[in-house]
mmCIF file of C-alpha atoms and ligand atoms in Angstrom:
data_model
loop_
_atom_site.group_PDB
_atom_site.id
_atom_site.type_symbol
_atom_site.label_atom_id
_atom_site.label_comp_id
_atom_site.label_asym_id
_atom_site.label_seq_id
_atom_site.Cartn_x
_atom_site.Cartn_y
_atom_site.Cartn_z
ATOM 1 C CA MET A 1 10.686 25.352 -16.853
ATOM 2 C CA VAL A 2 7.476 23.714 -15.720
ATOM 3 C CA ARG A 3 8.039 19.968 -15.415
ATOM 4 C CA LYS A 4 5.242 17.692 -16.456
ATOM 5 C CA LYS A 5 3.448 15.982 -13.558
ATOM 6 C CA LYS A 6 5.026 12.555 -13.009
ATOM 7 C CA LEU A 7 1.770 10.690 -13.679
ATOM 8 C CA LEU A 8 1.192 12.507 -16.970
ATOM 9 C CA ALA A 9 4.808 11.894 -18.039
ATOM 10 C CA ALA A 10 4.363 8.133 -17.501
ATOM 11 C CA LEU A 11 1.096 8.169 -19.442
ATOM 12 C CA ALA A 12 2.869 10.024 -22.261
ATOM 13 C CA GLY A 13 5.314 7.108 -22.471
ATOM 14 C CA GLU A 14 8.244 8.439 -20.441
ATOM 15 C CA THR A 15 10.425 5.937 -18.554
ATOM 16 C CA GLN A 16 11.267 7.390 -15.127
ATOM 17 C CA ALA A 17 13.915 6.264 -12.631
ATOM 18 C CA VAL A 18 11.276 6.580 -9.891
ATOM 19 C CA PRO A 19 7.748 5.815 -11.113
ATOM 20 C CA PRO A 20 4.761 7.923 -10.035
ATOM 21 C CA ILE A 21 2.725 6.347 -7.211
ATOM 22 C CA TRP A 22 -0.933 6.260 -6.193
ATOM 23 C CA MET A 23 -3.217 3.545 -4.791
ATOM 24 C CA MET A 24 -6.667 2.296 -5.693
ATOM 25 C CA ARG A 25 -9.048 3.165 -2.812
ATOM 26 C CA GLN A 26 -6.360 5.415 -1.333
ATOM 27 C CA ALA A 27 -9.160 7.405 0.318
ATOM 28 C CA GLY A 28 -10.733 4.706 2.433
ATOM 29 C CA ARG A 29 -11.450 3.035 5.706
ATOM 30 C CA TYR A 30 -7.830 2.106 6.557
ATOM 31 C CA LEU A 31 -7.311 5.836 7.296
ATOM 32 C CA PRO A 32 -8.627 7.189 10.638
ATOM 33 C CA GLU A 33 -9.168 10.626 9.062
ATOM 34 C CA TYR A 34 -11.397 9.008 6.383
ATOM 35 C CA ARG A 35 -13.470 7.240 9.031
ATOM 36 C CA ALA A 36 -13.919 10.557 10.854
ATOM 37 C CA THR A 37 -15.121 12.428 7.747
ATOM 38 C CA ARG A 38 -17.397 9.549 6.777
ATOM 39 C CA ALA A 39 -18.952 9.673 10.260
ATOM 40 C CA GLN A 40 -19.446 13.404 9.798
ATOM 41 C CA ALA A 41 -21.202 12.755 6.456
ATOM 42 C CA GLY A 42 -23.451 10.146 8.096
ATOM 43 C CA ASP A 43 -23.241 7.568 5.330
ATOM 44 C CA PHE A 44 -21.186 6.655 2.282
ATOM 45 C CA LEU A 45 -23.513 8.116 -0.375
ATOM 46 C CA SER A 46 -23.827 11.453 1.475
ATOM 47 C CA LEU A 47 -20.032 11.562 1.473
ATOM 48 C CA CYS A 48 -20.016 11.022 -2.303
ATOM 49 C CA TYR A 49 -22.624 13.755 -2.920
ATOM 50 C CA THR A 50 -21.276 16.462 -0.557
ATOM 51 C CA PRO A 51 -18.539 18.226 -2.555
ATOM 52 C CA ASP A 52 -16.681 19.713 0.432
ATOM 53 C CA LEU A 53 -16.506 16.358 2.224
ATOM 54 C CA ALA A 54 -15.708 14.370 -0.943
ATOM 55 C CA THR A 55 -12.919 16.890 -1.598
ATOM 56 C CA GLU A 56 -11.636 16.484 1.948
ATOM 57 C CA VAL A 57 -11.362 12.683 1.759
ATOM 58 C CA THR A 58 -9.767 12.886 -1.705
ATOM 59 C CA LEU A 59 -7.081 15.181 -0.285
ATOM 60 C CA GLN A 60 -6.403 13.183 2.915
ATOM 61 C CA PRO A 61 -4.070 10.575 1.354
ATOM 62 C CA ILE A 62 -2.308 13.316 -0.629
ATOM 63 C CA ARG A 63 -1.535 15.218 2.577
ATOM 64 C CA ARG A 64 -0.454 12.113 4.463
ATOM 65 C CA TYR A 65 1.655 10.460 1.752
ATOM 66 C CA GLY A 66 2.261 12.938 -1.087
ATOM 67 C CA PHE A 67 0.970 10.578 -3.789
ATOM 68 C CA ASP A 68 1.547 11.689 -7.393
ATOM 69 C CA ALA A 69 -2.168 11.448 -8.186
ATOM 70 C CA ALA A 70 -5.489 12.022 -6.463
ATOM 71 C CA ILE A 71 -8.538 10.041 -7.540
ATOM 72 C CA LEU A 72 -11.912 11.718 -7.334
ATOM 73 C CA PHE A 73 -13.881 10.337 -4.396
ATOM 74 C CA ALA A 74 -17.114 8.848 -5.766
ATOM 75 C CA ASP A 75 -18.329 5.364 -6.712
ATOM 76 C CA ILE A 76 -18.980 3.476 -9.937
ATOM 77 C CA LEU A 77 -22.575 2.882 -8.801
ATOM 78 C CA LEU A 78 -23.520 6.572 -8.948
ATOM 79 C CA VAL A 79 -24.144 6.128 -12.698
ATOM 80 C CA PRO A 80 -26.872 3.483 -12.243
ATOM 81 C CA GLN A 81 -28.421 5.723 -9.606
ATOM 82 C CA ALA A 82 -28.348 8.665 -12.036
ATOM 83 C CA LEU A 83 -30.049 6.402 -14.606
ATOM 84 C CA GLY A 84 -32.877 5.878 -12.115
ATOM 85 C CA ALA A 85 -31.926 2.770 -10.124
ATOM 86 C CA ASP A 86 -32.462 2.832 -6.368
ATOM 87 C CA LEU A 87 -29.099 2.507 -4.608
ATOM 88 C CA TRP A 88 -28.253 2.001 -0.966
ATOM 89 C CA PHE A 89 -25.359 0.601 1.042
ATOM 90 C CA ALA A 90 -26.467 -1.948 3.630
ATOM 91 C CA ALA A 91 -24.105 -1.593 6.612
ATOM 92 C CA GLY A 92 -21.340 -4.201 6.368
ATOM 93 C CA GLU A 93 -22.925 -5.843 3.318
ATOM 94 C CA GLY A 94 -21.932 -3.709 0.359
ATOM 95 C CA PRO A 95 -24.151 -2.129 -2.281
ATOM 96 C CA ARG A 96 -27.812 -2.914 -3.025
ATOM 97 C CA LEU A 97 -29.691 -1.707 -6.119
ATOM 98 C CA SER A 98 -33.116 -2.132 -7.669
ATOM 99 C CA THR A 99 -32.673 -4.626 -10.521
ATOM 100 C CA VAL A 100 -32.975 -4.361 -14.302
ATOM 101 C CA THR A 101 -34.042 -7.746 -15.686
ATOM 102 C CA THR A 102 -37.137 -7.020 -17.823
ATOM 103 C CA PRO A 103 -37.951 -4.678 -20.736
ATOM 104 C CA ALA A 104 -40.240 -2.744 -18.351
ATOM 105 C CA ASP A 105 -37.326 -2.185 -15.931
ATOM 106 C CA PHE A 106 -35.176 -1.010 -18.817
ATOM 107 C CA ASP A 107 -37.843 1.382 -20.126
ATOM 108 C CA ARG A 108 -37.926 3.159 -16.757
ATOM 109 C CA LEU A 109 -34.219 4.123 -17.002
ATOM 110 C CA SER A 110 -33.418 7.685 -17.973
ATOM 111 C CA GLY A 111 -31.528 8.660 -21.096
ATOM 112 C CA PRO A 112 -27.754 9.183 -21.184
ATOM 113 C CA ASP A 113 -28.109 12.971 -21.278
ATOM 114 C CA ASP A 114 -30.482 13.088 -18.305
ATOM 115 C CA ILE A 115 -27.934 12.109 -15.664
ATOM 116 C CA HIS A 116 -26.232 15.449 -15.076
ATOM 117 C CA ASP A 117 -28.563 17.048 -12.510
ATOM 118 C CA HIS A 118 -28.124 14.004 -10.310
ATOM 119 C CA LEU A 119 -24.349 13.945 -10.786
ATOM 120 C CA ALA A 120 -23.774 17.718 -10.520
ATOM 121 C CA PRO A 121 -22.205 17.392 -7.003
ATOM 122 C CA VAL A 122 -19.567 15.052 -8.448
ATOM 123 C CA TYR A 123 -18.642 17.590 -11.136
ATOM 124 C CA GLU A 124 -18.456 20.253 -8.423
ATOM 125 C CA THR A 125 -16.037 18.046 -6.427
ATOM 126 C CA VAL A 126 -13.810 17.751 -9.517
ATOM 127 C CA ARG A 127 -13.837 21.547 -9.961
ATOM 128 C CA ILE A 128 -12.867 22.176 -6.330
ATOM 129 C CA LEU A 129 -10.139 19.527 -6.457
ATOM 130 C CA SER A 130 -8.614 20.925 -9.616
ATOM 131 C CA ARG A 131 -8.165 24.235 -7.756
ATOM 132 C CA GLU A 132 -6.966 22.795 -4.453
ATOM 133 C CA LEU A 133 -4.537 20.034 -5.387
ATOM 134 C CA PRO A 134 -0.795 20.726 -5.206
ATOM 135 C CA PRO A 135 0.578 21.626 -8.664
ATOM 136 C CA GLU A 136 2.551 18.365 -8.961
ATOM 137 C CA THR A 137 -0.469 16.124 -8.238
ATOM 138 C CA ALA A 138 -2.554 14.838 -11.151
ATOM 139 C CA LEU A 139 -6.331 14.502 -10.812
ATOM 140 C CA ILE A 140 -7.913 11.237 -11.972
ATOM 141 C CA GLY A 141 -11.624 10.974 -12.762
ATOM 142 C CA PHE A 142 -13.252 7.575 -13.225
ATOM 143 C CA ALA A 143 -16.257 5.440 -13.989
ATOM 144 C CA GLY A 144 -17.081 1.752 -14.010
ATOM 145 C CA ALA A 145 -16.912 -0.051 -17.343
ATOM 146 C CA PRO A 146 -20.321 -0.968 -18.799
ATOM 147 C CA TRP A 147 -20.016 -4.730 -18.148
ATOM 148 C CA THR A 148 -19.051 -4.261 -14.492
ATOM 149 C CA VAL A 149 -21.787 -1.667 -13.911
ATOM 150 C CA ALA A 150 -24.306 -3.938 -15.665
ATOM 151 C CA THR A 151 -23.440 -6.849 -13.357
ATOM 152 C CA TYR A 152 -24.556 -4.748 -10.359
ATOM 153 C CA MET A 153 -27.641 -3.356 -12.130
ATOM 154 C CA ILE A 154 -28.850 -6.808 -13.145
ATOM 155 C CA ALA A 155 -28.128 -8.637 -9.865
ATOM 156 C CA GLY A 156 -28.911 -5.705 -7.577
ATOM 157 C CA ARG A 157 -25.739 -6.440 -5.628
ATOM 158 C CA GLY A 158 -22.198 -7.756 -5.934
ATOM 159 C CA THR A 159 -21.991 -11.436 -6.892
ATOM 160 C CA PRO A 160 -19.081 -13.881 -6.784
ATOM 161 C CA ASP A 161 -19.489 -15.078 -10.381
ATOM 162 C CA GLN A 162 -21.692 -12.406 -12.028
ATOM 163 C CA GLY A 163 -24.231 -15.191 -12.576
ATOM 164 C CA PRO A 164 -27.356 -13.036 -13.022
ATOM 165 C CA ALA A 165 -25.675 -10.880 -15.695
ATOM 166 C CA HIS A 166 -24.449 -13.953 -17.588
ATOM 167 C CA ALA A 167 -27.970 -15.400 -17.343
ATOM 168 C CA LEU A 168 -29.638 -12.284 -18.778
ATOM 169 C CA LYS A 169 -27.051 -12.230 -21.575
ATOM 170 C CA ALA A 170 -27.985 -15.824 -22.429
ATOM 171 C CA GLU A 171 -31.765 -15.409 -22.059
ATOM 172 C CA ASN A 172 -32.434 -11.987 -23.557
ATOM 173 C CA ARG A 173 -29.494 -10.808 -25.618
ATOM 174 C CA PRO A 174 -31.290 -7.758 -27.116
ATOM 175 C CA LEU A 175 -32.225 -6.472 -23.649
ATOM 176 C CA PHE A 176 -28.707 -7.133 -22.348
ATOM 177 C CA ASP A 177 -27.187 -5.332 -25.355
ATOM 178 C CA ALA A 178 -29.556 -2.378 -24.882
ATOM 179 C CA LEU A 179 -28.496 -2.080 -21.241
ATOM 180 C CA ILE A 180 -24.778 -2.186 -22.132
ATOM 181 C CA ASP A 181 -25.422 0.444 -24.801
ATOM 182 C CA ARG A 182 -27.292 2.727 -22.374
ATOM 183 C CA ILE A 183 -24.564 2.449 -19.721
ATOM 184 C CA THR A 184 -21.866 3.070 -22.353
ATOM 185 C CA ALA A 185 -23.597 6.227 -23.608
ATOM 186 C CA ALA A 186 -24.178 7.533 -20.060
ATOM 187 C CA THR A 187 -20.570 6.780 -19.097
ATOM 188 C CA ILE A 188 -19.302 8.836 -22.026
ATOM 189 C CA GLU A 189 -21.431 11.818 -20.936
ATOM 190 C CA TYR A 190 -20.380 11.418 -17.280
ATOM 191 C CA LEU A 191 -16.652 11.150 -18.008
ATOM 192 C CA SER A 192 -16.784 13.964 -20.526
ATOM 193 C CA LYS A 193 -18.222 16.266 -17.823
ATOM 194 C CA GLN A 194 -15.508 15.162 -15.390
ATOM 195 C CA ALA A 195 -12.850 16.037 -17.981
ATOM 196 C CA GLY A 196 -14.540 19.378 -18.634
ATOM 197 C CA ALA A 197 -14.538 20.096 -14.878
ATOM 198 C CA GLY A 198 -10.793 19.458 -14.546
ATOM 199 C CA ALA A 199 -10.062 15.714 -14.432
ATOM 200 C CA GLU A 200 -6.689 15.321 -16.194
ATOM 201 C CA VAL A 201 -6.766 11.545 -16.537
ATOM 202 C CA ILE A 202 -9.675 9.096 -16.757
ATOM 203 C CA LYS A 203 -9.694 5.539 -15.435
ATOM 204 C CA ILE A 204 -12.260 2.932 -16.465
ATOM 205 C CA PHE A 205 -12.771 0.164 -13.869
ATOM 206 C CA ASP A 206 -13.822 -3.182 -15.366
ATOM 207 C CA SER A 207 -13.538 -5.113 -12.120
ATOM 208 C CA TRP A 208 -15.356 -8.167 -13.473
ATOM 209 C CA ALA A 209 -13.775 -8.302 -16.970
ATOM 210 C CA GLY A 210 -12.184 -11.617 -15.965
ATOM 211 C CA SER A 211 -15.520 -13.421 -16.086
ATOM 212 C CA LEU A 212 -15.945 -12.629 -19.799
ATOM 213 C CA THR A 213 -14.352 -15.086 -22.195
ATOM 214 C CA GLY A 214 -13.869 -15.426 -25.946
ATOM 215 C CA GLU A 215 -16.246 -13.418 -28.074
ATOM 216 C CA ASP A 216 -18.043 -12.074 -24.985
ATOM 217 C CA PHE A 217 -14.801 -10.407 -23.912
ATOM 218 C CA ASP A 218 -14.566 -8.708 -27.314
ATOM 219 C CA ARG A 219 -18.202 -7.579 -27.283
ATOM 220 C CA TYR A 220 -18.611 -6.513 -23.664
ATOM 221 C CA ALA A 221 -15.119 -5.555 -22.418
ATOM 222 C CA LEU A 222 -13.156 -4.473 -25.516
ATOM 223 C CA ALA A 223 -15.891 -2.880 -27.627
ATOM 224 C CA PRO A 224 -17.457 -0.601 -24.961
ATOM 225 C CA ALA A 225 -13.996 0.521 -23.758
ATOM 226 C CA THR A 226 -13.015 1.254 -27.364
ATOM 227 C CA ARG A 227 -16.148 3.354 -27.884
ATOM 228 C CA ILE A 228 -15.663 5.289 -24.622
ATOM 229 C CA VAL A 229 -11.979 5.979 -25.313
ATOM 230 C CA ALA A 230 -12.617 7.107 -28.904
ATOM 231 C CA GLU A 231 -15.436 9.472 -27.982
ATOM 232 C CA LEU A 232 -13.604 10.965 -24.968
ATOM 233 C CA LYS A 233 -10.492 11.564 -27.053
ATOM 234 C CA ARG A 234 -12.596 13.134 -29.816
ATOM 235 C CA ARG A 235 -14.147 15.551 -27.324
ATOM 236 C CA HIS A 236 -10.993 16.084 -25.226
ATOM 237 C CA PRO A 237 -7.950 15.660 -27.506
ATOM 238 C CA GLY A 238 -4.932 14.346 -25.608
ATOM 239 C CA LEU A 239 -6.903 13.190 -22.534
ATOM 240 C CA PRO A 240 -4.993 10.175 -21.149
ATOM 241 C CA ILE A 241 -7.046 7.087 -20.271
ATOM 242 C CA ILE A 242 -6.209 4.115 -18.042
ATOM 243 C CA ALA A 243 -8.186 0.910 -18.632
ATOM 244 C CA PHE A 244 -8.482 -1.740 -15.905
ATOM 245 C CA PRO A 245 -9.824 -5.015 -17.326
ATOM 246 C CA ARG A 246 -9.246 -6.784 -14.011
ATOM 247 C CA GLU A 247 -8.281 -10.454 -14.195
ATOM 248 C CA ALA A 248 -8.239 -10.393 -17.983
ATOM 249 C CA GLY A 249 -5.148 -12.657 -17.920
ATOM 250 C CA GLU A 250 -3.915 -13.308 -21.455
ATOM 251 C CA ARG A 251 -6.479 -10.822 -22.741
ATOM 252 C CA TYR A 252 -4.390 -8.016 -21.238
ATOM 253 C CA ILE A 253 -2.143 -8.554 -24.261
ATOM 254 C CA GLY A 254 -3.013 -5.954 -26.895
ATOM 255 C CA PHE A 255 -5.835 -4.440 -24.793
ATOM 256 C CA ALA A 256 -4.332 -0.934 -24.832
ATOM 257 C CA ARG A 257 -3.691 -1.056 -28.575
ATOM 258 C CA ALA A 258 -7.173 -2.395 -29.356
ATOM 259 C CA THR A 259 -9.045 0.129 -27.194
ATOM 260 C CA GLY A 260 -6.800 3.167 -27.695
ATOM 261 C CA ALA A 261 -6.163 3.426 -23.934
ATOM 262 C CA ASP A 262 -2.841 4.991 -22.907
ATOM 263 C CA CYS A 263 -2.223 2.528 -20.081
ATOM 264 C CA VAL A 264 -3.575 -0.724 -18.708
ATOM 265 C CA ALA A 265 -3.830 -1.299 -14.977
ATOM 266 C CA LEU A 266 -2.659 -4.793 -13.983
ATOM 267 C CA ASP A 267 -4.226 -6.830 -11.212
ATOM 268 C CA ASN A 268 -1.961 -8.863 -8.939
ATOM 269 C CA SER A 269 -2.646 -12.211 -10.607
ATOM 270 C CA VAL A 270 -0.292 -11.098 -13.397
ATOM 271 C CA SER A 271 3.461 -11.615 -12.929
ATOM 272 C CA PRO A 272 5.405 -8.349 -13.363
ATOM 273 C CA ASP A 273 8.091 -10.022 -15.486
ATOM 274 C CA TRP A 274 5.492 -11.535 -17.818
ATOM 275 C CA ALA A 275 3.666 -8.203 -18.033
ATOM 276 C CA ALA A 276 6.884 -6.297 -18.767
ATOM 277 C CA ALA A 277 7.613 -8.669 -21.660
ATOM 278 C CA ASN A 278 4.072 -8.910 -23.078
ATOM 279 C CA ILE A 279 2.148 -5.777 -22.170
ATOM 280 C CA GLN A 280 4.528 -2.937 -21.293
ATOM 281 C CA THR A 281 5.946 -3.352 -24.829
ATOM 282 C CA ASP A 282 2.793 -1.473 -25.968
ATOM 283 C CA GLY A 283 3.215 1.417 -23.507
ATOM 284 C CA CYS A 284 2.545 2.445 -19.947
ATOM 285 C CA VAL A 285 1.373 -0.103 -17.379
ATOM 286 C CA GLN A 286 0.069 0.462 -13.864
ATOM 287 C CA GLY A 287 0.305 -1.918 -10.933
ATOM 288 C CA ASN A 288 0.471 -4.366 -9.380
ATOM 289 C CA LEU A 289 1.263 -4.990 -5.709
ATOM 290 C CA ALA A 290 -1.198 -7.358 -3.974
ATOM 291 C CA PRO A 291 -3.123 -5.312 -1.367
ATOM 292 C CA SER A 292 -2.500 -8.029 1.258
ATOM 293 C CA TYR A 293 1.160 -6.893 1.565
ATOM 294 C CA LEU A 294 -0.120 -3.669 3.145
ATOM 295 C CA VAL A 295 -1.784 -5.734 5.853
ATOM 296 C CA THR A 296 1.218 -7.963 6.570
ATOM 297 C CA GLY A 297 4.066 -5.454 5.926
ATOM 298 C CA GLY A 298 7.627 -6.377 6.855
ATOM 299 C CA SER A 299 10.418 -7.412 4.526
ATOM 300 C CA ALA A 300 8.016 -9.232 2.177
ATOM 301 C CA LEU A 301 6.332 -5.884 1.434
ATOM 302 C CA ILE A 302 9.660 -4.176 0.729
ATOM 303 C CA GLU A 303 10.960 -7.014 -1.434
ATOM 304 C CA GLN A 304 7.814 -7.383 -3.523
ATOM 305 C CA THR A 305 7.584 -3.597 -4.001
ATOM 306 C CA ARG A 306 11.201 -3.493 -5.213
ATOM 307 C CA ALA A 307 10.661 -6.500 -7.491
ATOM 308 C CA ILE A 308 7.749 -4.736 -9.202
ATOM 309 C CA VAL A 309 9.678 -1.481 -9.646
ATOM 310 C CA ARG A 310 12.641 -3.442 -11.037
ATOM 311 C CA ALA A 311 10.538 -5.544 -13.443
ATOM 312 C CA PHE A 312 8.954 -2.441 -14.990
ATOM 313 C CA SER A 313 12.045 -0.197 -14.861
ATOM 314 C CA ASN A 314 12.750 -0.304 -18.607
ATOM 315 C CA GLY A 315 9.497 1.321 -19.688
ATOM 316 C CA PRO A 316 6.716 3.655 -18.588
ATOM 317 C CA HIS A 317 5.210 2.520 -15.277
ATOM 318 C CA ILE A 318 2.829 3.835 -12.624
ATOM 319 C CA PHE A 319 3.286 2.104 -9.280
ATOM 320 C CA ASN A 320 -0.052 0.981 -7.798
ATOM 321 C CA LEU A 321 -1.777 -1.978 -6.193
ATOM 322 C CA GLY A 322 -3.428 -4.809 -8.102
ATOM 323 C CA HIS A 323 -6.772 -3.924 -6.479
ATOM 324 C CA GLY A 324 -8.062 -1.543 -3.815
ATOM 325 C CA ILE A 325 -6.354 -1.226 -0.428
ATOM 326 C CA THR A 326 -8.388 -3.062 2.220
ATOM 327 C CA PRO A 327 -9.788 -1.573 5.461
ATOM 328 C CA ASP A 328 -7.466 -3.757 7.584
ATOM 329 C CA ALA A 329 -4.283 -2.360 5.949
ATOM 330 C CA ASN A 330 -1.807 -0.625 8.260
ATOM 331 C CA PRO A 331 -1.289 3.047 7.243
ATOM 332 C CA ASP A 332 2.392 2.775 8.283
ATOM 333 C CA ASN A 333 2.908 0.025 5.690
ATOM 334 C CA VAL A 334 1.801 2.445 2.957
ATOM 335 C CA GLY A 335 4.651 4.725 4.061
ATOM 336 C CA LEU A 336 7.121 1.814 3.860
ATOM 337 C CA MET A 337 5.885 0.920 0.370
ATOM 338 C CA ILE A 338 6.356 4.490 -0.865
ATOM 339 C CA GLU A 339 9.875 4.615 0.616
ATOM 340 C CA ALA A 340 10.740 1.345 -1.125
ATOM 341 C CA VAL A 341 9.527 2.701 -4.486
ATOM 342 C CA ARG A 342 11.264 6.052 -4.150
ATOM 343 C CA GLU A 343 14.627 4.654 -3.060
ATOM 344 C CA GLY A 344 14.688 2.831 -6.388
ATOM 345 C CA ALA A 345 14.868 -0.803 -7.376
ATOM 346 C CA GLY A 346 18.152 -1.010 -5.380
HETATM 347 O O1 CP3 B 401 -10.097 4.698 -5.299
HETATM 348 C C1 CP3 B 401 -10.571 5.649 -4.654
HETATM 349 O O2 CP3 B 401 -10.096 6.030 -3.555
HETATM 350 C C2 CP3 B 401 -11.701 6.440 -5.260
HETATM 351 C C3 CP3 B 401 -13.029 6.107 -4.845
HETATM 352 C C4 CP3 B 401 -13.646 4.788 -5.265
HETATM 353 C C5 CP3 B 401 -14.563 4.098 -4.440
HETATM 354 N N1 CP3 B 401 -15.062 3.035 -5.156
HETATM 355 C C6 CP3 B 401 -14.926 4.481 -3.075
HETATM 356 C C7 CP3 B 401 -15.587 3.490 -2.198
HETATM 357 C C8 CP3 B 401 -13.540 4.074 -6.463
HETATM 358 C C9 CP3 B 401 -12.644 4.314 -7.671
HETATM 359 C C10 CP3 B 401 -14.452 2.978 -6.379
HETATM 360 C C11 CP3 B 401 -14.682 2.017 -7.476
HETATM 361 C C12 CP3 B 401 -15.601 0.896 -7.277
HETATM 362 N N2 CP3 B 401 -16.743 0.860 -6.553
HETATM 363 C C13 CP3 B 401 -15.477 -0.339 -7.949
HETATM 364 C C14 CP3 B 401 -14.416 -0.696 -8.961
HETATM 365 C C15 CP3 B 401 -13.098 -0.982 -8.350
HETATM 366 C C16 CP3 B 401 -13.055 -2.242 -7.540
HETATM 367 O O3 CP3 B 401 -12.855 -2.110 -6.316
HETATM 368 O O4 CP3 B 401 -13.193 -3.325 -8.106
HETATM 369 C C17 CP3 B 401 -16.544 -1.143 -7.541
HETATM 370 C C18 CP3 B 401 -16.795 -2.576 -7.986
HETATM 371 C C19 CP3 B 401 -17.353 -0.382 -6.663
HETATM 372 C C20 CP3 B 401 -18.637 -0.766 -6.023
HETATM 373 C C21 CP3 B 401 -18.543 -0.746 -4.554
HETATM 374 N N3 CP3 B 401 -18.442 0.393 -3.801
HETATM 375 C C22 CP3 B 401 -18.548 -1.849 -3.680
HETATM 376 C C23 CP3 B 401 -18.624 -3.296 -4.122
HETATM 377 C C24 CP3 B 401 -18.432 -1.346 -2.379
HETATM 378 C C25 CP3 B 401 -18.522 -2.131 -1.097
HETATM 379 C C26 CP3 B 401 -17.276 -2.893 -0.846
HETATM 380 C C27 CP3 B 401 -16.437 -2.185 0.154
HETATM 381 O O5 CP3 B 401 -15.214 -2.025 -0.064
HETATM 382 O O6 CP3 B 401 -17.016 -1.817 1.211
HETATM 383 C C28 CP3 B 401 -18.321 0.066 -2.475
HETATM 384 C C29 CP3 B 401 -18.166 0.992 -1.351
HETATM 385 C C30 CP3 B 401 -17.023 1.946 -1.415
HETATM 386 N N4 CP3 B 401 -16.632 2.672 -2.518
HETATM 387 C C31 CP3 B 401 -16.179 2.317 -0.319
HETATM 388 C C32 CP3 B 401 -15.279 3.287 -0.807
HETATM 389 C C33 CP3 B 401 -14.223 4.031 -0.025
HETATM 390 C C34 CP3 B 401 -16.322 1.806 1.111
HETATM 391 C C35 CP3 B 401 -17.556 2.424 1.670
HETATM 392 C C36 CP3 B 401 -17.457 2.902 3.073
HETATM 393 O O7 CP3 B 401 -16.766 3.883 3.367
HETATM 394 O O8 CP3 B 401 -18.159 2.289 3.878
#
């Protein structure tokens, strides 16, 4: 009998004694082998667009730790670039993009169906990975959610409070809505190609969902996610989808039901016991160890890992962090975390 991959079983609603494990940013700078391949690529974007090297860094954490899932190595900002924005990574400063703040800027963007030549190397990476991964490892494709992607396109960089995006929304609502609509349509085409190339699960990263409140949350976090999920499931029946409305707080409640997502990923501001009682009742949840424990390690890491496993042990759960692992994390602590999950809630 062929057993279902652990990640897919959790997403299908199965409660497992030992939850599947993977980590956001599991291919990243905390790993010496990642830093070596990135140096070989020359820069971050070349790494993203060279299928053999992107495949290599995707596989590195699987080889080292045997995670239950691999996540495609790419970035949420490849979609704006495919739509025509300039994109570069200033060393030590994070991403920089040309901005979209006027109707003329918007009119220069390409259409949602015109992104595929630019993104072809990403689809090729997915195809290679789907051949090369161990049979028990699930392959996750991903994109940024429209609001989060829009915050970078409008500001031209990361911002602490997403101020420029909120300002455009207030000053020129039709332009803001048109941008969200364009990103949503492009994201559907992008993710659909990833699924066609072999991605078995899709994750939508709304890293800045927490700065949307009230009706704005409904319009710009819930509604675009709902549209993406519905269209992907229409084109790829049964495709499981993880939504990550980071720092949504109380708005995590009902998010999976409202959007049709199979799982919500929880950030580490949410208490596991509260989430088990209020969110896991709707189905699978993913999360939510604070990444800082992988820097500090020790008994606090073991205890918090066990507490999370225990809190979610009565329903479907995917063990993960509440946000991406940081470059200063100790790779040995990742091993300790995995041991603590796999030995059970003890
Ligand atoms: O999780 C994975 O291992 C898959 C690959 C992945 C990356 N970025 C690689 C990356 C994924 C899923 C992302 C998502 C992403 N990218 C998000 C959403 C998730 C989140 O973290 O909130 C966002 C907001 C981005 C945009 C982005 N990319 C920023 C702000 C930065 C700079 C900050 C930083 O950590 O340096 C990046 C760069 C980036 N994306 C790196 C990696 C491994 C580091 C680049 C390097 O190697 O120098």
